[in-house]
PDB file of C-alpha atoms in Angstrom:
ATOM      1  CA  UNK A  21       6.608 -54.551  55.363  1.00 43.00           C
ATOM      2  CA  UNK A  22       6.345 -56.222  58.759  1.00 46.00           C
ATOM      3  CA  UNK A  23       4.217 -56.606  61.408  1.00 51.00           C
ATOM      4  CA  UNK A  24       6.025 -55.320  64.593  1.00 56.00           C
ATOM      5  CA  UNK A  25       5.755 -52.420  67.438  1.00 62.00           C
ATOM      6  CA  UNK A  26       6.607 -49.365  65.845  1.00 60.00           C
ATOM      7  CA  UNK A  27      10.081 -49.466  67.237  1.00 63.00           C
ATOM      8  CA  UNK A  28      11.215 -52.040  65.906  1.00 61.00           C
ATOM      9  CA  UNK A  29       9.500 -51.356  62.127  1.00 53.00           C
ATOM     10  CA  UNK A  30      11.472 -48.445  62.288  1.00 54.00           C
ATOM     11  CA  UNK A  31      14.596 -50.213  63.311  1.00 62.00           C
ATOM     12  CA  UNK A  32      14.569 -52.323  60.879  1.00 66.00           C
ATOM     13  CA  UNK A  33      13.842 -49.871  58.102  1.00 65.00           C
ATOM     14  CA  UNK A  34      16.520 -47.281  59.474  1.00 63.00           C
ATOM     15  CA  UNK A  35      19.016 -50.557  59.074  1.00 82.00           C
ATOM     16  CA  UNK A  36      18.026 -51.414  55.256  1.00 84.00           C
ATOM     17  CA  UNK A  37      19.555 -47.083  54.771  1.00 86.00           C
ATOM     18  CA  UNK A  38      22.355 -47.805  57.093  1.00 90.00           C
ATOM     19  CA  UNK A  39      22.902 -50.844  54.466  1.00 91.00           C
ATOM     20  CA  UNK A  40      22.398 -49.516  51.615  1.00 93.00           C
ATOM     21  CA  UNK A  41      25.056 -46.498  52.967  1.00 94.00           C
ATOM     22  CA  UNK A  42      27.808 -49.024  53.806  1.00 95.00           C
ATOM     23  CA  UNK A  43      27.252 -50.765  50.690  1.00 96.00           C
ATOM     24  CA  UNK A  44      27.557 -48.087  48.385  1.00 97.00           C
ATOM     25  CA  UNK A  45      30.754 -46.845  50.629  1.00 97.00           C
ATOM     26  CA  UNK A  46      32.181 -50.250  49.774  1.00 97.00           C
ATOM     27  CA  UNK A  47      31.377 -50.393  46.029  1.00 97.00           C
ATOM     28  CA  UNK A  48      32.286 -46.918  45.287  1.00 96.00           C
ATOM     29  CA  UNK A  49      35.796 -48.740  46.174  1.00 97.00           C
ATOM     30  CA  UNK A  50      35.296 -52.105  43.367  1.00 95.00           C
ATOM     31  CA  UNK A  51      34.029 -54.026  46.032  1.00 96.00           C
ATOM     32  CA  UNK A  52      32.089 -56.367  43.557  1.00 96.00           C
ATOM     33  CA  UNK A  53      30.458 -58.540  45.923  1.00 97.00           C
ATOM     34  CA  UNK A  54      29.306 -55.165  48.003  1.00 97.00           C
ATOM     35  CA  UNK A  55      27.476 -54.556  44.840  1.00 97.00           C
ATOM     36  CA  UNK A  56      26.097 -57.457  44.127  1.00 96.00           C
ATOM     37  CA  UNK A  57      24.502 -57.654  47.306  1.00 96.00           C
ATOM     38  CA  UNK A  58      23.238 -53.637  46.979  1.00 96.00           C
ATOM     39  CA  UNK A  59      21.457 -55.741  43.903  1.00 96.00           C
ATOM     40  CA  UNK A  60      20.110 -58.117  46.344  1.00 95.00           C
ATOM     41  CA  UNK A  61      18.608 -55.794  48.204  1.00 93.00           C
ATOM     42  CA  UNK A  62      17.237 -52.858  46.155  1.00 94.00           C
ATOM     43  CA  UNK A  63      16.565 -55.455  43.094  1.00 94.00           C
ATOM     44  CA  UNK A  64      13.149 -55.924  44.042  1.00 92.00           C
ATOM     45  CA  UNK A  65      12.079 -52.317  44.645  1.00 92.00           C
ATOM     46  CA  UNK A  66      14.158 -51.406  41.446  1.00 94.00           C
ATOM     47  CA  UNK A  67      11.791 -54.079  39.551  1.00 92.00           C
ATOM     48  CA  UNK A  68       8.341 -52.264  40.980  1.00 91.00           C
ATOM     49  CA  UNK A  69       9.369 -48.647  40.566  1.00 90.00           C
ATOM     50  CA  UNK A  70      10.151 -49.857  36.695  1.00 90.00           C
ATOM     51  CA  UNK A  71       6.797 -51.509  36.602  1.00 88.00           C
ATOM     52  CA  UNK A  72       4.817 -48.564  37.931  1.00 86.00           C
ATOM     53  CA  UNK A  73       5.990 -46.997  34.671  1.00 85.00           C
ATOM     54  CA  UNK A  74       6.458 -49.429  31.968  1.00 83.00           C
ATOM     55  CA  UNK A  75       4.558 -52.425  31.426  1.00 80.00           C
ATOM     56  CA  UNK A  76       6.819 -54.761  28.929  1.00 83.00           C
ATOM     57  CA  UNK A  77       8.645 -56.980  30.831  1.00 85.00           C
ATOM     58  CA  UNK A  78      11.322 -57.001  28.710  1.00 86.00           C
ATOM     59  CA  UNK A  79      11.371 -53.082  29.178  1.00 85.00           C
ATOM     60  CA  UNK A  80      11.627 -53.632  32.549  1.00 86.00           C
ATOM     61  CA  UNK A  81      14.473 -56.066  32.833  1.00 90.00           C
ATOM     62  CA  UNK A  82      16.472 -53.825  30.355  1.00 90.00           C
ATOM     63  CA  UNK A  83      16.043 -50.742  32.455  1.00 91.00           C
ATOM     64  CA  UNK A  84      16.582 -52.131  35.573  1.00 93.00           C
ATOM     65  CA  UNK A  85      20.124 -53.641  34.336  1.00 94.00           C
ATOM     66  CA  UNK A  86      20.541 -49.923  32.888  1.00 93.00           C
ATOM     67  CA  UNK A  87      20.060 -48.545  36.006  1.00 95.00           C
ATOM     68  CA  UNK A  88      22.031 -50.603  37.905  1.00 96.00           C
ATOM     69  CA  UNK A  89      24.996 -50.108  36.267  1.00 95.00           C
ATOM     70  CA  UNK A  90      24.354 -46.384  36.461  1.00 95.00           C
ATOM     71  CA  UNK A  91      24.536 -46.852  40.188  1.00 97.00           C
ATOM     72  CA  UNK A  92      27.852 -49.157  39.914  1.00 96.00           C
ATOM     73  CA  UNK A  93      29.381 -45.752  37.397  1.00 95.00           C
ATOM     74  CA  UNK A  94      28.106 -43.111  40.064  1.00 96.00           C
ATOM     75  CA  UNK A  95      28.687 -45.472  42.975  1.00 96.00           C
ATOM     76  CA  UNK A  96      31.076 -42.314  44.560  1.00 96.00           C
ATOM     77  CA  UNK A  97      28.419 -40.361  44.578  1.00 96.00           C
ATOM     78  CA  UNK A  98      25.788 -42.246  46.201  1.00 95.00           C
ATOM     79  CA  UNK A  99      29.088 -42.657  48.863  1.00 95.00           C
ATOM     80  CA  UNK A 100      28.586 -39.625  50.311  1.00 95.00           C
ATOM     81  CA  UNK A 101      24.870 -38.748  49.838  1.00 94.00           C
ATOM     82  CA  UNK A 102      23.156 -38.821  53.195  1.00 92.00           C
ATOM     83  CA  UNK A 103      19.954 -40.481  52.051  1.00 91.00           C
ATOM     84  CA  UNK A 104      21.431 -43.346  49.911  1.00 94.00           C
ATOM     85  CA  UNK A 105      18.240 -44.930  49.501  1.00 92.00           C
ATOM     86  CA  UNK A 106      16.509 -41.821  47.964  1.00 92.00           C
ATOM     87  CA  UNK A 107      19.898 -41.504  45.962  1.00 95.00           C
ATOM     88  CA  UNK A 108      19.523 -44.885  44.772  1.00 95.00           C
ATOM     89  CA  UNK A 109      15.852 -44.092  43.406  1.00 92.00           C
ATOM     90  CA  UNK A 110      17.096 -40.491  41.985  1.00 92.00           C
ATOM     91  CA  UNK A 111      19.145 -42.828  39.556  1.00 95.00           C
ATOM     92  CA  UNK A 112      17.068 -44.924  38.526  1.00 93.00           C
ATOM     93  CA  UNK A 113      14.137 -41.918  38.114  1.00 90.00           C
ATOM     94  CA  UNK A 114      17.207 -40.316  35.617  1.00 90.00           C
ATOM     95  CA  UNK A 115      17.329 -43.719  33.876  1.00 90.00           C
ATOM     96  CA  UNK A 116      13.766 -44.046  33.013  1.00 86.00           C
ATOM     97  CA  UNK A 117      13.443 -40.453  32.717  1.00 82.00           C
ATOM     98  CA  UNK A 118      16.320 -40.780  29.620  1.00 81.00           C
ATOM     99  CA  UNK A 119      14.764 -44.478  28.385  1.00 78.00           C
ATOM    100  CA  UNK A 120      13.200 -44.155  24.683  1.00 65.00           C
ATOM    101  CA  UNK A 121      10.813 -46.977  25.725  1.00 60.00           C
ATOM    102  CA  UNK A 122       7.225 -47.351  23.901  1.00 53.00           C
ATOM    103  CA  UNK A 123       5.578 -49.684  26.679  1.00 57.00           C
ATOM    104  CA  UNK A 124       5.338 -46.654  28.802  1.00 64.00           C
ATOM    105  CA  UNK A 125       2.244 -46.875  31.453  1.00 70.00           C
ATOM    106  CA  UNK A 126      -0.208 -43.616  31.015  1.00 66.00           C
ATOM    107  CA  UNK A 127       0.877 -43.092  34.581  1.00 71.00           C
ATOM    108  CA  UNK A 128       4.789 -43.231  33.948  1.00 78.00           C
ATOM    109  CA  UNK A 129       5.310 -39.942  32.106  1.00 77.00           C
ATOM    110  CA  UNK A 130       3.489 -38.102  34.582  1.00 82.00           C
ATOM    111  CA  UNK A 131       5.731 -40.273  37.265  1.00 84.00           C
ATOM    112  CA  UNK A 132       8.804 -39.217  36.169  1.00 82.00           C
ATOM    113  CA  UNK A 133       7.674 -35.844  35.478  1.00 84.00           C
ATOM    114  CA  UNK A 134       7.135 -35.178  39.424  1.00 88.00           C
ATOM    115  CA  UNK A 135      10.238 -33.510  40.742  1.00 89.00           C
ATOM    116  CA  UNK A 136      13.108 -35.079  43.059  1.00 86.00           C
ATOM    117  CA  UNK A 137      12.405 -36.257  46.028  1.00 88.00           C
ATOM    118  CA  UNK A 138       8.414 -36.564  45.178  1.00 90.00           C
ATOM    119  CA  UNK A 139       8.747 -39.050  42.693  1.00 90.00           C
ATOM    120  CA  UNK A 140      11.272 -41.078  44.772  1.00 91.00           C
ATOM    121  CA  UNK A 141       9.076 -40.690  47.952  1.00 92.00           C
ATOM    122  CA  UNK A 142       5.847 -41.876  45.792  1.00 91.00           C
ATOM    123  CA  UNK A 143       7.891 -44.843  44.319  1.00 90.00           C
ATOM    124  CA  UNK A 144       9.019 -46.034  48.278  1.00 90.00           C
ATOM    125  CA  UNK A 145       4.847 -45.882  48.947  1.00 89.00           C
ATOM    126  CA  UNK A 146       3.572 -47.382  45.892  1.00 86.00           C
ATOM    127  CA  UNK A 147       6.125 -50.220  44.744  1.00 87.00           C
ATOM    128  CA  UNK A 148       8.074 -50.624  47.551  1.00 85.00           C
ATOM    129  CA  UNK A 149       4.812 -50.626  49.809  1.00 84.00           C
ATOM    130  CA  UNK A 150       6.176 -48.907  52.806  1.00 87.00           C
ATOM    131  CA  UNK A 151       4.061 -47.410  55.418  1.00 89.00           C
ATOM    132  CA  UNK A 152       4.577 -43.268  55.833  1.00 91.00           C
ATOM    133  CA  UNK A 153       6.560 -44.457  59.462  1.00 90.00           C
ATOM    134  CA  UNK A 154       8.690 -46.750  57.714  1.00 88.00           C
ATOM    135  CA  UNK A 155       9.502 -44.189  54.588  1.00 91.00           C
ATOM    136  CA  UNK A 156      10.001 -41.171  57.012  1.00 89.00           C
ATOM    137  CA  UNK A 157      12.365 -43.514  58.811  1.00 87.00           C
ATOM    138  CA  UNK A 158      14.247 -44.705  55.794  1.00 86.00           C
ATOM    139  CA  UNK A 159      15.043 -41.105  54.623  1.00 88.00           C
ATOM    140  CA  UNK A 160      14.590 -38.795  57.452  1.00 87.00           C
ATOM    141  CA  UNK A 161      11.873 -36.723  56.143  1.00 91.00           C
ATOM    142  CA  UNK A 162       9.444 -36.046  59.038  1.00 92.00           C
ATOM    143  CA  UNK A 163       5.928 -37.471  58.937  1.00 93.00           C
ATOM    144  CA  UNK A 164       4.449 -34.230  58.313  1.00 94.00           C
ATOM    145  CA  UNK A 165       6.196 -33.148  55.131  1.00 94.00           C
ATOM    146  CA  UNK A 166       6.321 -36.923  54.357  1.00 94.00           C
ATOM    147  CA  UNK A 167       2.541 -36.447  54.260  1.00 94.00           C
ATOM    148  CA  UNK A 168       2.160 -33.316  52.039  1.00 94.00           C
ATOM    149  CA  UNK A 169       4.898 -34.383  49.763  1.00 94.00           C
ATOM    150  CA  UNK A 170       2.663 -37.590  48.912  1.00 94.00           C
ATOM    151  CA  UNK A 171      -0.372 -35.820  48.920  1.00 93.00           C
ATOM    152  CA  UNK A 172       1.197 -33.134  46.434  1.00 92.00           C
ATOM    153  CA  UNK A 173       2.617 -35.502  43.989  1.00 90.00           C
ATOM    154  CA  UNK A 174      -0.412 -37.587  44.072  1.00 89.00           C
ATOM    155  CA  UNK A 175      -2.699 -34.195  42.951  1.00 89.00           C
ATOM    156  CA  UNK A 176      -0.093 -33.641  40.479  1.00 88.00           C
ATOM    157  CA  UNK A 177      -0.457 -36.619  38.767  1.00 84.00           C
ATOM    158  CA  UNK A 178      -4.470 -36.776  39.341  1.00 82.00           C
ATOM    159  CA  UNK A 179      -4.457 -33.556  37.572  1.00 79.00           C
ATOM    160  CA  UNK A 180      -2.540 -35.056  34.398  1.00 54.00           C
ATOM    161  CA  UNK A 181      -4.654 -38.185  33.971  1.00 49.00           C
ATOM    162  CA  UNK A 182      -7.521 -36.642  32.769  1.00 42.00           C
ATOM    163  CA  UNK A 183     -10.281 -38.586  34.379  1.00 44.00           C
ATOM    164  CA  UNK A 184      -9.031 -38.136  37.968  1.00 42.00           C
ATOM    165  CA  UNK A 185      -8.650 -42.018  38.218  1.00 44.00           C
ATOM    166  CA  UNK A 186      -4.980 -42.895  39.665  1.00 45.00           C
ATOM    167  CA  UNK A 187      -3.895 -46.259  37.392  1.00 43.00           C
ATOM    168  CA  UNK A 188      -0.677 -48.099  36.668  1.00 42.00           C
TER     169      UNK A 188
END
């Protein structure tokens, strides 16, 4: 994400869930403009999670929208969970999950197949390109687990594409 002493990479990834906690407090209330800046913010990671699994980019416009008007519905919700960001992924995982899309990557079925948090964990490392620091820092999962959860849902999906090659 940034170059920067550790410190201060996780400082500034412990403020984007600190964010995206106060803005889904204030849009759970009709704050529009709280909203539209959650869409600032989590647009861009909502775009590459949808592309890790479907490759039309009409697809992926469509579901993102979908998704983020799931969030604005269940914006309550994602109020009071304690790891908003992993919340905010959860919904979007349910969206896709539900989507009749064709343009589905080979990788995307066995994606959104892995359970909850895996898949959301696996989608912070792959499209949102954070480091394991800056992940465990964003949702409070220690290094360690951080580490086997990855590892686990990567074997998972290894083991469902047939060749053993990993591709989007």
């Amino acid at each position: 994400m940034s170059a920067g002493t550790d410190d201060e990479v996780a400082s500034e990834v412990y403020s984007v869930g600190i964010a995206a906690a106060r803005l889904l407090r204030s849009a759970a209330t009709g704050d529009r403009a709280a909203f539209a800046l959650l869409f600032d913010r989590f647009g861009a990671l909502f775009s590459a999670s949808v592309a890790a699994v479907h490759s039309d980019a009409a697809t992926r416009d469509r579901l993102c929208t979908e998704a983020f008007a799931e969030v604005w519905r269940r914006c309550p919700e994602g109020a009071r969970s304690e790891t908003p960001v992993l919340w905010l992924l959860e919904v979007l995982c349910e969206t896709l999950g539900t989507s009749r899309a064709l343009a589905r990557r080979p990788m995307g079925t066995g994606l959104l197949a892995l359970p909850c948090p895996d898949r959301e964990l696996l989608l912070l490392a792959v499209a949102g390109r954070y480091t394991q620091p800056e992940i465990a820092a964003l949702t409070g999962v220690g290094e360690p687990a951080l580490r086997r959860i990855l590892r686990d849902a990567l074997t998972s999906l290894r083991g469902g594409a047939g060749d053993g090659r990993l591709t989007a």
